[in-house]
Coordinates of C-alpha atoms and ligand atoms in Angstrom, one line a residue:
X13 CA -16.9 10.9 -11.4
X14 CA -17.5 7.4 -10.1
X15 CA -14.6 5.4 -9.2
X16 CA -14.4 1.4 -9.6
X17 CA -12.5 -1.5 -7.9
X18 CA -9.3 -1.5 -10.4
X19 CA -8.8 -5.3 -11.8
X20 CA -6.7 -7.5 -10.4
X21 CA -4.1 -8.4 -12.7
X22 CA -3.8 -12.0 -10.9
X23 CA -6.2 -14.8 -9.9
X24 CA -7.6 -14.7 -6.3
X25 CA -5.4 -18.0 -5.2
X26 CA -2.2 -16.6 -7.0
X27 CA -0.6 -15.6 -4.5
X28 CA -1.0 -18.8 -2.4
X29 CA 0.8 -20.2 0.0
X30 CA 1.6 -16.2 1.1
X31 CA -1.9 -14.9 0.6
X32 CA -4.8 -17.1 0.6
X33 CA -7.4 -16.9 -1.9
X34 CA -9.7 -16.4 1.1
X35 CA -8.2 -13.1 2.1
X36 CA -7.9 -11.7 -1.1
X37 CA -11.7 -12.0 -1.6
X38 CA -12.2 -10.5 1.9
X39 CA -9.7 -7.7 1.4
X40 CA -9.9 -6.7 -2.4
X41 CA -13.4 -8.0 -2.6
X42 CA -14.5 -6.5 0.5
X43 CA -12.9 -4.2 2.1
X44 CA -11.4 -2.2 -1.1
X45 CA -14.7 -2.4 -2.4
X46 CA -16.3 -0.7 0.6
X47 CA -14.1 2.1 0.4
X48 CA -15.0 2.7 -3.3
X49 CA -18.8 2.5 -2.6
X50 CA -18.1 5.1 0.3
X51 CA -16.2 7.3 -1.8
X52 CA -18.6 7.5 -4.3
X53 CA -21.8 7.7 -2.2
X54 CA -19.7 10.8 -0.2
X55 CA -18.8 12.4 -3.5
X56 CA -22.2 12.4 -5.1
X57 CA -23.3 14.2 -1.4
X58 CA -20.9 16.8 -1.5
X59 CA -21.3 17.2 -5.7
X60 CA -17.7 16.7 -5.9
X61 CA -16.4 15.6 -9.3
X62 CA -12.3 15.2 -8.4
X63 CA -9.4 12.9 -8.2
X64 CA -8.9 11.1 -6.0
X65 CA -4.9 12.9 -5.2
X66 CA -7.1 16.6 -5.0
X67 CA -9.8 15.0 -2.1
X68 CA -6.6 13.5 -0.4
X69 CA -4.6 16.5 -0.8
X70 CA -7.1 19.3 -0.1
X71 CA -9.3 16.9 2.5
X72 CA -12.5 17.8 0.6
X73 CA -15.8 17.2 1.7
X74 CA -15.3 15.8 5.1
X75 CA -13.4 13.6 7.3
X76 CA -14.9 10.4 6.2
X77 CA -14.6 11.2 2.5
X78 CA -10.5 12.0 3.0
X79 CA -9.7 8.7 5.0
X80 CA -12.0 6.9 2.1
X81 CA -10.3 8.1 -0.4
X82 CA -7.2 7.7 0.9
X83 CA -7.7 4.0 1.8
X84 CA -8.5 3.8 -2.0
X85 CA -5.5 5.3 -3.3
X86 CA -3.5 3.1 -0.7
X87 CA -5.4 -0.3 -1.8
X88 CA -5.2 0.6 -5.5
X89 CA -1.6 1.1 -4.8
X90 CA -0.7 -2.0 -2.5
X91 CA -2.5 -4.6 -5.3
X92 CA -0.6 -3.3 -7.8
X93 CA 2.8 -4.3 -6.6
X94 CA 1.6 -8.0 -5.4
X95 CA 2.4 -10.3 -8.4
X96 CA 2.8 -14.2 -7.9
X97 CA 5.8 -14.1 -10.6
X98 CA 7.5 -10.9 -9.3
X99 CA 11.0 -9.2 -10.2
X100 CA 12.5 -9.9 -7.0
X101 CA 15.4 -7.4 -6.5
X102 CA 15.9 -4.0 -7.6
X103 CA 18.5 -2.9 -10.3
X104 CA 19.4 0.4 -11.7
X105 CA 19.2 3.9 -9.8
X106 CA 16.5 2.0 -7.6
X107 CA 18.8 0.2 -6.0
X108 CA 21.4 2.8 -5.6
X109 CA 19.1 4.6 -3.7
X110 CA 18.2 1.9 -1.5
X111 CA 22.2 1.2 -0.5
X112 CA 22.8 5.1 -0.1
X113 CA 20.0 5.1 2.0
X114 CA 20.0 2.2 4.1
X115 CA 23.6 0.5 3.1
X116 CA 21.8 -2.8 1.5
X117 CA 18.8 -4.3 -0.1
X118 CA 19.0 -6.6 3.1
X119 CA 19.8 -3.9 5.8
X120 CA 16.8 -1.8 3.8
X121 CA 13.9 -4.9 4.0
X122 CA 15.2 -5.7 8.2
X123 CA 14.7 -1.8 8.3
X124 CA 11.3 -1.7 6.9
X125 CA 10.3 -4.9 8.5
X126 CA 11.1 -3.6 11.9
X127 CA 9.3 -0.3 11.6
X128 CA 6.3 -2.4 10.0
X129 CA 6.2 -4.7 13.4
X130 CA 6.5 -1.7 15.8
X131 CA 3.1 0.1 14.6
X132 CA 0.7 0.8 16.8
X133 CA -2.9 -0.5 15.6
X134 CA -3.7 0.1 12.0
X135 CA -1.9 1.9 9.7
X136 CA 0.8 1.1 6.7
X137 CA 4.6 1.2 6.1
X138 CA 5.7 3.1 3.1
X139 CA 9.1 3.3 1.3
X140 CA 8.9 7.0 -0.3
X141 CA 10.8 9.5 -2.2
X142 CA 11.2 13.1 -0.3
X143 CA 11.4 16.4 -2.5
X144 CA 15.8 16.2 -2.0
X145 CA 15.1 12.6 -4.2
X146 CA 16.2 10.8 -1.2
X147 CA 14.8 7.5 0.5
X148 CA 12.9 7.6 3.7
X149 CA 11.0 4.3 5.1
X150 CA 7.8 5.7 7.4
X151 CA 5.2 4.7 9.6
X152 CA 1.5 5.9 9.0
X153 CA -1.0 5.5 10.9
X154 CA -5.0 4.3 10.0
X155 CA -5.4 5.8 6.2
X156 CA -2.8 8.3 6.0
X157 CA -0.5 8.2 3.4
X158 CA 2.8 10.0 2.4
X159 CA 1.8 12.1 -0.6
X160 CA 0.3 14.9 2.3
X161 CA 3.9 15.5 3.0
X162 CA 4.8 15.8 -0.7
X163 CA 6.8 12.2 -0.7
X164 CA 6.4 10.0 -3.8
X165 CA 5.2 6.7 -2.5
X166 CA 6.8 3.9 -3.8
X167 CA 6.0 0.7 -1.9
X168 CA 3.8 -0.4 0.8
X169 CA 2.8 -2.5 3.6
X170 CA -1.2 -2.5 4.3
X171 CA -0.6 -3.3 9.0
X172 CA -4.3 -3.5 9.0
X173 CA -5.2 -7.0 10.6
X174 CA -8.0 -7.3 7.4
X175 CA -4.8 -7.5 5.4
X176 CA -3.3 -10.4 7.0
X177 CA -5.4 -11.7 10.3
X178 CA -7.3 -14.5 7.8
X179 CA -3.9 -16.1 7.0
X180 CA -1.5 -15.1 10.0
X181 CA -4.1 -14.3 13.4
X182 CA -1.9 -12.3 15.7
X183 CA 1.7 -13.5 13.7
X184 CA 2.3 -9.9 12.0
X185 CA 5.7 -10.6 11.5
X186 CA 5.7 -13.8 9.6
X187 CA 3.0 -11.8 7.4
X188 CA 5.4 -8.7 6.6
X189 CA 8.1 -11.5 5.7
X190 CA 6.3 -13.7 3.5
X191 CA 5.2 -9.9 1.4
X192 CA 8.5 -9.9 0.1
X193 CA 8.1 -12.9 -1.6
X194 CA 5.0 -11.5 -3.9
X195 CA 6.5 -7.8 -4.0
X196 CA 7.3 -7.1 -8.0
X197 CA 9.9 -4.8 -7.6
X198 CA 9.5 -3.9 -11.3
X199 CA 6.4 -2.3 -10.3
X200 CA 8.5 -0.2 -7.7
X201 CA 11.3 0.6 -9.9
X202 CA 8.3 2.0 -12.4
X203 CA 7.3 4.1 -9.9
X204 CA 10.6 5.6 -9.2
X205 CA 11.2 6.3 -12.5
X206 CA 8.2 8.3 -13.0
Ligands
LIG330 FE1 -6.2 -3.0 3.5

């Protein structure tokens, strides 16, 4: 199986002035694609020919091959929410999971943008579903990802500095509130459907 960088379904200087163009070539052109080129050239070593989810799941291979293939699940996944004309508030069961959760779409985004500052290094922020179907918001370091404690992921924040240090240097915060402004929510409420 070879995997390829998934298309962008937006121009690199769409989501201008919140990403630059600049750091959407560095991060989807470069970095995402390095990941993909090492999970391939790791796969064809070890003769693998699985999923991604099974190498993540089951840590196949070797060390290197589960944090690349987990930092291509995590890159296909924080793209596909970014969208220059998003849905920007959640309706439905969505959102009556986010205010049984956290009491407000507002109290929920203060609460995910606190844990996102507080990390440690590299790592991401994920709102996910547990197993009981309710909401958690939690920190993860480097590559991990929620799905190895049987959460459904749902949304995202990529705290790697590649992700933001072109646009924002050393002003995390101002990057984590400017995402809400290119977060399609109708991507998220897709996924909590499914
Ligand atoms: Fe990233």
């Amino acid at each position: 199986m070879i995997f390829e960088l998934p298309i962008l379904k937006f121009e690199h200087d769409a989501l201008e002035p919140y990403i630059s163009a600049r750091s959407i070539e560095l991060h989807y052109g470069k970095v995402f694609r390095f990941y993909v080129n090492n999970v391939n050239r790791l796969m064809d070593e070890f003769k693998l020919t699985t999923g991604l989810l099974s190498i993540i799941k089951n840590r196949l291979g070797c060390p290197a091959l589960y944090y690349n293939a987990s930092e291509v699940w995590n890159h296909e996944f924080y793209f596909e929410q970014l969208s220059p004309s998003p849905k920007t508030m959640p309706e439905g069961n969505l959102l009556l999971e986010i205010n049984r959760a956290f009491g407000s779409i507002d109290e929920f985004k203060n609460e995910f943008d606190r844990i996102s500052i507080s990390i440690f290094g590299s790592g991401y922020t994920w709102l996910s579903q547990q197993e009981d179907g309710t909401l958690i918001i939690t920190q993860e370091a480097n590559a991990k990802n929620p799905i190895i404690r049987n959460c459904k992921p749902l949304l995202s924040c990529d705290l790697w500095e590649h992700a933001y240090f072109v646009d924002y240097q050393c002003r995390r915060a101002d990057y984590i509130a400017n995402l809400w402004n290119i977060i399609d929510w109708d991507v998220i409420e897709r996924r909590f459907d499914n």
